[in-house]
Coordinates of C-alpha atoms and ligand atoms in Angstrom, one line a residue:
M1 CA 7.6 -6.0 -21.5
G2 CA 4.8 -5.8 -18.9
L3 CA 5.2 -4.7 -15.3
S4 CA 7.0 -7.3 -13.2
I5 CA 6.7 -5.6 -9.7
P6 CA 4.5 -7.8 -7.4
V7 CA 1.2 -6.2 -6.4
V8 CA 0.2 -7.3 -2.9
W9 CA -3.5 -7.6 -2.6
T10 CA -6.2 -8.4 -0.1
D11 CA -9.9 -8.7 -0.7
S12 CA -10.5 -7.6 2.9
H13 CA -10.1 -3.9 1.9
R14 CA -13.7 -4.1 0.7
L15 CA -14.9 -4.5 4.3
H16 CA -14.1 -0.9 5.0
D17 CA -16.9 1.1 3.5
P18 CA -18.2 3.8 5.8
K19 CA -20.8 5.9 4.0
T20 CA -20.1 9.2 5.7
G21 CA -17.7 11.3 7.7
V22 CA -18.5 14.5 9.5
W23 CA -16.9 17.7 8.3
I24 CA -17.6 21.0 10.1
G25 CA -20.6 19.3 11.6
V26 CA -22.0 18.2 8.3
P27 CA -22.2 14.6 7.2
I28 CA -20.4 14.4 3.8
P29 CA -20.2 11.4 1.4
A30 CA -17.1 9.2 1.8
D31 CA -14.5 9.4 -1.0
E32 CA -12.0 6.8 0.2
L33 CA -14.0 4.1 -1.6
P34 CA -13.4 0.3 -2.2
E35 CA -13.6 1.1 -6.0
R36 CA -10.3 2.9 -5.7
A37 CA -8.3 -0.2 -4.9
E38 CA -10.2 -2.3 -7.4
A39 CA -9.4 0.3 -10.1
I40 CA -5.7 0.2 -9.2
R41 CA -5.5 -3.5 -9.2
A42 CA -7.2 -3.7 -12.6
A43 CA -4.8 -1.2 -14.1
L44 CA -1.7 -3.0 -12.8
A45 CA -3.0 -6.5 -13.7
D46 CA -3.7 -5.1 -17.2
A47 CA -0.1 -4.0 -17.4
G48 CA 1.0 -7.6 -16.6
A49 CA 2.0 -7.2 -12.9
P50 CA 1.7 -10.4 -10.8
V51 CA -0.8 -10.2 -8.0
V52 CA 0.3 -11.7 -4.7
L53 CA -2.1 -12.3 -1.8
A54 CA -1.2 -10.6 1.5
K55 CA -0.1 -13.1 4.2
D56 CA -1.2 -12.8 7.8
H57 CA 1.4 -11.3 10.2
P58 CA 1.3 -11.2 14.0
D59 CA 0.6 -7.9 15.8
D60 CA 4.3 -7.4 16.7
A61 CA 5.1 -5.2 13.8
L62 CA 2.0 -3.1 14.4
L63 CA 2.8 -2.7 18.1
A64 CA 6.4 -1.7 17.2
V65 CA 4.9 1.5 15.8
H66 CA 1.6 2.1 17.5
D67 CA 0.5 2.6 21.1
P68 CA -1.3 -0.5 22.3
G69 CA -4.2 1.7 23.5
L70 CA -4.9 2.8 19.9
V71 CA -4.7 -0.7 18.6
E72 CA -7.1 -2.1 21.2
F73 CA -9.5 0.8 20.7
L74 CA -9.7 0.3 17.0
R75 CA -10.0 -3.5 17.4
G76 CA -13.1 -3.2 19.5
A77 CA -14.5 0.2 18.8
W78 CA -17.3 -0.7 16.4
E79 CA -18.6 -3.6 18.5
A80 CA -18.5 -1.5 21.6
W81 CA -20.4 1.3 19.8
Q82 CA -23.1 -1.2 18.7
A83 CA -23.5 -2.4 22.2
S84 CA -24.0 1.2 23.4
E85 CA -27.1 3.3 22.9
L86 CA -25.3 5.6 20.4
P87 CA -26.6 3.9 17.2
R88 CA -30.2 4.4 18.4
D89 CA -29.8 7.6 20.4
P90 CA -28.7 10.0 19.0
G91 CA -28.6 7.7 15.9
Q92 CA -25.0 7.5 14.7
P93 CA -24.2 4.0 13.4
D94 CA -20.4 4.5 13.0
V95 CA -17.8 5.5 15.5
V96 CA -17.2 9.3 15.3
G97 CA -15.4 11.5 17.8
Y98 CA -16.8 14.7 19.3
I99 CA -14.4 15.9 22.0
F100 CA -10.6 16.1 21.6
P101 CA -7.9 16.5 24.3
T102 CA -6.2 19.6 22.8
P103 CA -3.4 21.3 24.6
G104 CA -5.7 24.2 25.3
L105 CA -8.2 22.0 27.1
L106 CA -5.6 20.1 29.2
A107 CA -3.5 23.1 30.2
G108 CA -0.5 21.0 30.7
L109 CA -2.1 18.1 32.6
E110 CA -2.0 14.5 31.4
P111 CA -5.2 13.5 29.7
R112 CA -7.2 10.6 31.2
V113 CA -8.9 8.0 28.9
P114 CA -12.6 9.0 29.3
Q115 CA -15.2 6.6 30.6
A116 CA -17.9 7.5 27.9
L117 CA -17.3 5.7 24.6
S118 CA -18.5 8.8 22.7
A119 CA -15.6 10.8 24.4
R120 CA -13.1 8.0 24.4
T121 CA -13.0 8.1 20.6
G122 CA -11.4 11.6 20.9
A123 CA -8.6 10.1 22.9
Y124 CA -7.4 8.2 19.8
C125 CA -8.9 10.0 16.8
Y126 CA -8.0 13.6 16.0
D127 CA -10.7 14.5 13.5
T128 CA -14.4 13.9 12.9
L129 CA -13.8 12.8 9.3
T130 CA -12.5 9.4 10.0
A131 CA -15.4 7.2 11.0
V132 CA -15.0 3.5 12.1
G133 CA -17.5 1.2 10.4
S134 CA -18.3 -2.4 10.8
G135 CA -15.4 -3.7 8.7
T136 CA -12.9 -0.9 9.3
W137 CA -10.7 -2.9 11.8
A138 CA -10.5 -6.0 9.6
A139 CA -9.7 -3.9 6.5
A140 CA -7.1 -1.8 8.2
R141 CA -5.5 -4.8 9.8
A142 CA -5.4 -6.5 6.4
A143 CA -3.8 -3.4 4.8
V144 CA -1.0 -3.8 7.4
D145 CA -0.6 -7.4 6.3
A146 CA -0.3 -6.2 2.7
A147 CA 2.4 -3.7 3.5
L148 CA 4.3 -6.3 5.6
T149 CA 4.0 -8.9 2.8
A150 CA 5.5 -6.3 0.3
A151 CA 8.3 -5.7 2.8
D152 CA 8.9 -9.5 3.1
L153 CA 9.3 -9.7 -0.7
V154 CA 11.9 -6.9 -0.6
L155 CA 13.7 -8.4 2.4
A156 CA 13.9 -11.6 0.4
G157 CA 15.6 -9.9 -2.4
A158 CA 13.0 -8.4 -4.7
P159 CA 14.1 -5.0 -6.0
A160 CA 10.6 -3.6 -5.2
A161 CA 7.1 -4.6 -4.2
Y162 CA 3.8 -2.6 -4.2
A163 CA 1.2 -3.0 -1.5
C164 CA -2.3 -2.1 -2.7
C165 CA -3.3 -0.8 0.7
R166 CA -6.7 0.5 1.6
P167 CA -7.7 2.2 3.9
P168 CA -4.6 4.4 3.6
G169 CA -2.4 5.1 6.7
H170 CA 0.1 7.9 6.4
H171 CA -1.7 10.4 8.6
V172 CA -1.7 8.0 11.7
T173 CA 0.7 8.9 14.5
R174 CA 1.9 6.5 17.2
E175 CA -1.3 7.2 19.3
A176 CA -3.9 8.8 17.0
F177 CA -5.7 8.1 13.8
G178 CA -7.4 10.5 11.4
G179 CA -7.4 11.8 7.8
S180 CA -9.2 8.7 6.5
C181 CA -6.4 6.6 7.9
Y182 CA -6.4 4.1 10.8
L183 CA -3.1 2.2 11.0
N184 CA 0.1 3.6 9.5
N185 CA 0.9 0.9 6.9
S186 CA 4.0 2.6 5.5
A187 CA 5.5 3.4 8.9
I188 CA 4.9 -0.1 10.0
A189 CA 6.7 -1.4 6.8
A190 CA 9.6 1.0 7.5
Q191 CA 10.1 -0.3 11.1
Y192 CA 9.7 -3.9 9.8
L193 CA 12.5 -3.3 7.3
R194 CA 14.7 -2.0 10.1
D195 CA 13.9 -5.0 12.2
G196 CA 14.6 -7.2 9.2
G197 CA 18.2 -5.9 8.9
C198 CA 18.1 -2.6 6.9
T199 CA 20.2 -0.3 9.1
R200 CA 18.9 3.0 7.6
V201 CA 15.5 3.4 6.0
A202 CA 13.9 6.4 4.2
V203 CA 10.2 7.0 4.0
L204 CA 9.7 9.2 0.9
D205 CA 6.1 10.4 0.9
L206 CA 4.7 11.4 -2.5
D207 CA 1.1 11.8 -1.4
A208 CA -0.3 15.3 -2.0
H209 CA -0.7 15.7 1.8
H210 CA 2.0 15.8 4.4
G211 CA 3.1 12.5 5.8
N212 CA 2.5 13.7 9.4
G213 CA 2.2 10.1 10.8
A214 CA 5.7 8.9 9.9
Q215 CA 7.2 12.3 10.8
A216 CA 5.7 12.0 14.3
I217 CA 6.5 8.3 14.7
F218 CA 10.2 8.7 13.7
W219 CA 10.8 12.3 14.8
E220 CA 13.5 11.5 17.3
R221 CA 15.0 8.6 15.2
A222 CA 18.2 9.0 13.2
D223 CA 17.9 5.6 11.6
V224 CA 14.6 6.4 9.7
L225 CA 14.5 9.4 7.5
T226 CA 11.0 10.8 6.9
A227 CA 10.6 13.2 3.9
S228 CA 7.4 14.4 2.3
V229 CA 6.5 16.6 -0.7
H230 CA 3.0 18.0 -0.5
V231 CA 0.7 20.9 -0.9
D232 CA 1.6 23.7 1.6
P233 CA -0.7 23.4 4.6
A234 CA -0.3 27.2 4.9
H235 CA -2.7 27.4 1.9
G236 CA -5.4 25.7 3.9
W237 CA -4.8 22.0 3.2
F238 CA -4.9 18.9 5.4
P239 CA -3.3 18.2 7.9
H240 CA -3.3 22.0 8.4
F241 CA -1.3 22.1 11.7
L242 CA 1.8 20.2 10.4
G243 CA 3.9 19.8 7.2
F244 CA 5.7 23.1 7.2
A245 CA 9.3 23.5 6.0
E246 CA 10.5 24.7 9.4
E247 CA 9.8 21.2 10.8
S248 CA 12.7 19.9 8.7
G249 CA 15.8 18.7 10.5
E250 CA 18.6 16.1 10.3
T251 CA 16.2 13.2 9.6
N252 CA 13.0 14.9 8.6
L253 CA 12.4 17.0 5.4
N254 CA 9.2 18.8 4.4
V255 CA 8.8 20.2 0.9
P256 CA 5.6 22.2 0.9
L257 CA 4.5 23.4 -2.6
E258 CA 2.2 26.2 -3.8
P259 CA -1.2 25.2 -5.1
G260 CA -1.0 24.7 -8.9
S261 CA 2.7 23.8 -8.8
G262 CA 2.6 21.2 -11.7
D263 CA 5.2 18.6 -12.9
D264 CA 8.5 20.6 -12.8
V265 CA 8.1 22.0 -9.3
W266 CA 6.8 18.7 -7.9
L267 CA 9.6 16.7 -9.5
A268 CA 12.2 19.1 -8.0
G269 CA 10.5 18.3 -4.7
V270 CA 10.9 14.5 -5.4
D271 CA 14.6 15.2 -6.2
A272 CA 15.0 16.9 -2.8
L273 CA 13.5 13.8 -1.1
L274 CA 16.0 11.6 -2.9
E275 CA 18.9 13.9 -2.1
A276 CA 17.9 13.7 1.6
A277 CA 17.9 9.9 1.3
R278 CA 21.4 10.0 -0.3
A279 CA 22.7 12.2 2.5
H280 CA 21.1 9.9 5.1
R281 CA 22.8 6.9 3.4
S282 CA 19.5 5.0 3.4
E283 CA 19.7 1.4 2.5
A284 CA 16.0 0.9 1.5
L285 CA 13.0 3.1 0.7
V286 CA 9.4 3.0 1.7
V287 CA 7.3 5.2 -0.6
P288 CA 3.8 6.1 0.6
L289 CA 2.4 6.5 -2.9
G290 CA -0.6 8.8 -3.0
V291 CA -1.5 9.9 -6.4
D292 CA -3.8 12.7 -5.2
A293 CA -1.2 15.2 -6.5
G294 CA -2.7 14.3 -9.9
A295 CA -4.4 17.0 -12.0
G296 CA -8.1 17.0 -11.4
D297 CA -8.0 15.4 -7.9
P298 CA -10.4 17.4 -5.8
N299 CA -8.3 16.6 -2.7
S300 CA -5.3 18.7 -3.7
P301 CA -4.5 21.6 -6.1
L302 CA -1.2 20.2 -7.3
Q303 CA -1.4 19.7 -11.0
V304 CA 0.8 16.7 -11.6
T305 CA 0.3 14.8 -14.9
E306 CA 0.7 11.2 -15.7
A307 CA 4.0 12.0 -17.3
G308 CA 5.0 13.6 -14.0
F309 CA 4.3 10.5 -12.0
R310 CA 6.1 8.4 -14.6
A311 CA 9.1 10.7 -14.3
A312 CA 9.0 10.4 -10.4
G313 CA 8.9 6.6 -10.8
R314 CA 11.9 6.8 -13.1
R315 CA 13.9 8.8 -10.5
L316 CA 13.0 6.4 -7.7
G317 CA 14.0 3.4 -9.9
A318 CA 17.3 5.0 -11.0
F319 CA 18.1 5.6 -7.3
G320 CA 18.7 1.9 -7.1
L321 CA 17.6 1.0 -3.6
P322 CA 15.2 -1.8 -2.5
T323 CA 11.8 -0.1 -2.5
V324 CA 8.4 -0.9 -0.9
F325 CA 5.6 1.1 -2.4
V326 CA 2.5 1.5 -0.2
Q327 CA -0.7 3.0 -1.6
E328 CA -2.0 6.1 0.1
G329 CA -4.4 8.7 -1.5
G330 CA -5.8 9.3 -4.9
Y331 CA -9.5 9.8 -5.3
V332 CA -10.4 10.1 -9.0
L333 CA -11.6 6.6 -10.0
D334 CA -10.8 7.1 -13.7
T335 CA -7.2 8.1 -13.1
V336 CA -6.0 6.5 -9.9
G337 CA -5.1 3.2 -11.7
P338 CA -3.3 4.8 -14.6
L339 CA -1.3 7.1 -12.3
V340 CA -0.1 4.3 -10.1
R341 CA 0.7 2.2 -13.2
A342 CA 2.7 5.1 -14.7
T343 CA 4.7 5.5 -11.5
L344 CA 5.6 1.8 -11.3
E345 CA 6.4 1.6 -15.0
G346 CA 8.6 4.6 -14.6
F347 CA 10.3 2.9 -11.7
E348 CA 11.0 -0.3 -13.7
G349 CA 12.4 1.8 -16.5
G350 CA 14.6 3.8 -14.1
R351 CA 16.0 0.6 -12.6
K352 CA 17.4 -0.4 -16.0
E353 CA 19.2 2.9 -16.5
Ligands
LIG401 ZN1 -3.5 12.6 0.3

């Protein structure tokens, strides 16, 4: 039996292809590449999964989660940048921030939205890594449509659907983007499930990095549980400032792991997320599915094997709730497809238990 979970797809992801980000002042090659999504789709189609095209959705679901200022900035940023002198002098073709309204700068005052475009970027973007290129808005907006189409399928009764989203989204807060993410696809899907009639939703983030976006967006909400298992930011990993165990509360759980944790420790973390969803009495799951916890991924030191991802999928499937999977990280082109496939095959096996 092949995979039966629908894979929601959009060709528009290819429009997002920035060649560089800036890290500690140095341009570095991009690693969130179009080839990632193509590799995942190929692996899932090989396994027999049906591919469904993403349907257009109005902005309502987007604006239910994100500040209108962020959305409008992203929609027009690249064109505004091209119309400015910045691509010629000093010669930066993509939108990259340089000044950021940190609490230390503001000293308690409300930040203004700066007049200069070069500075305005910092009002909405919190790092220098996450450049906006010519097709970034179109791709990010299409990724939202993919996540919403997967949510539609689940609201219509499918046990699960997988959105092959790119660019990823789980680091985006209500008002700010960063971490190679622009719009929070999984948080938007979670709010959409709420608006579609699911009373209590859990966002269980398996990406190797903390799901700080959903944590921030739903921080004061009892109806949406946010839980994340990830490499401990105390060991020097993105997003550095957030993702600590002390941030856990009634409807937020962080499970930070030591570098090199491997399958058993990581799966115990996945169990803790599911236990939190059980206590929350969630009625549906959104799973931001990064596979960068995989052994050999340069973006995290967690050493999870393909068998580990399969076992995580099995646990999620056996949990028995309607589930929307949303693709997040995973950067090794040879393994990103097999790891997603193993997770979804595990899920379908677990459903039958
Ligand atoms: Zn990640």
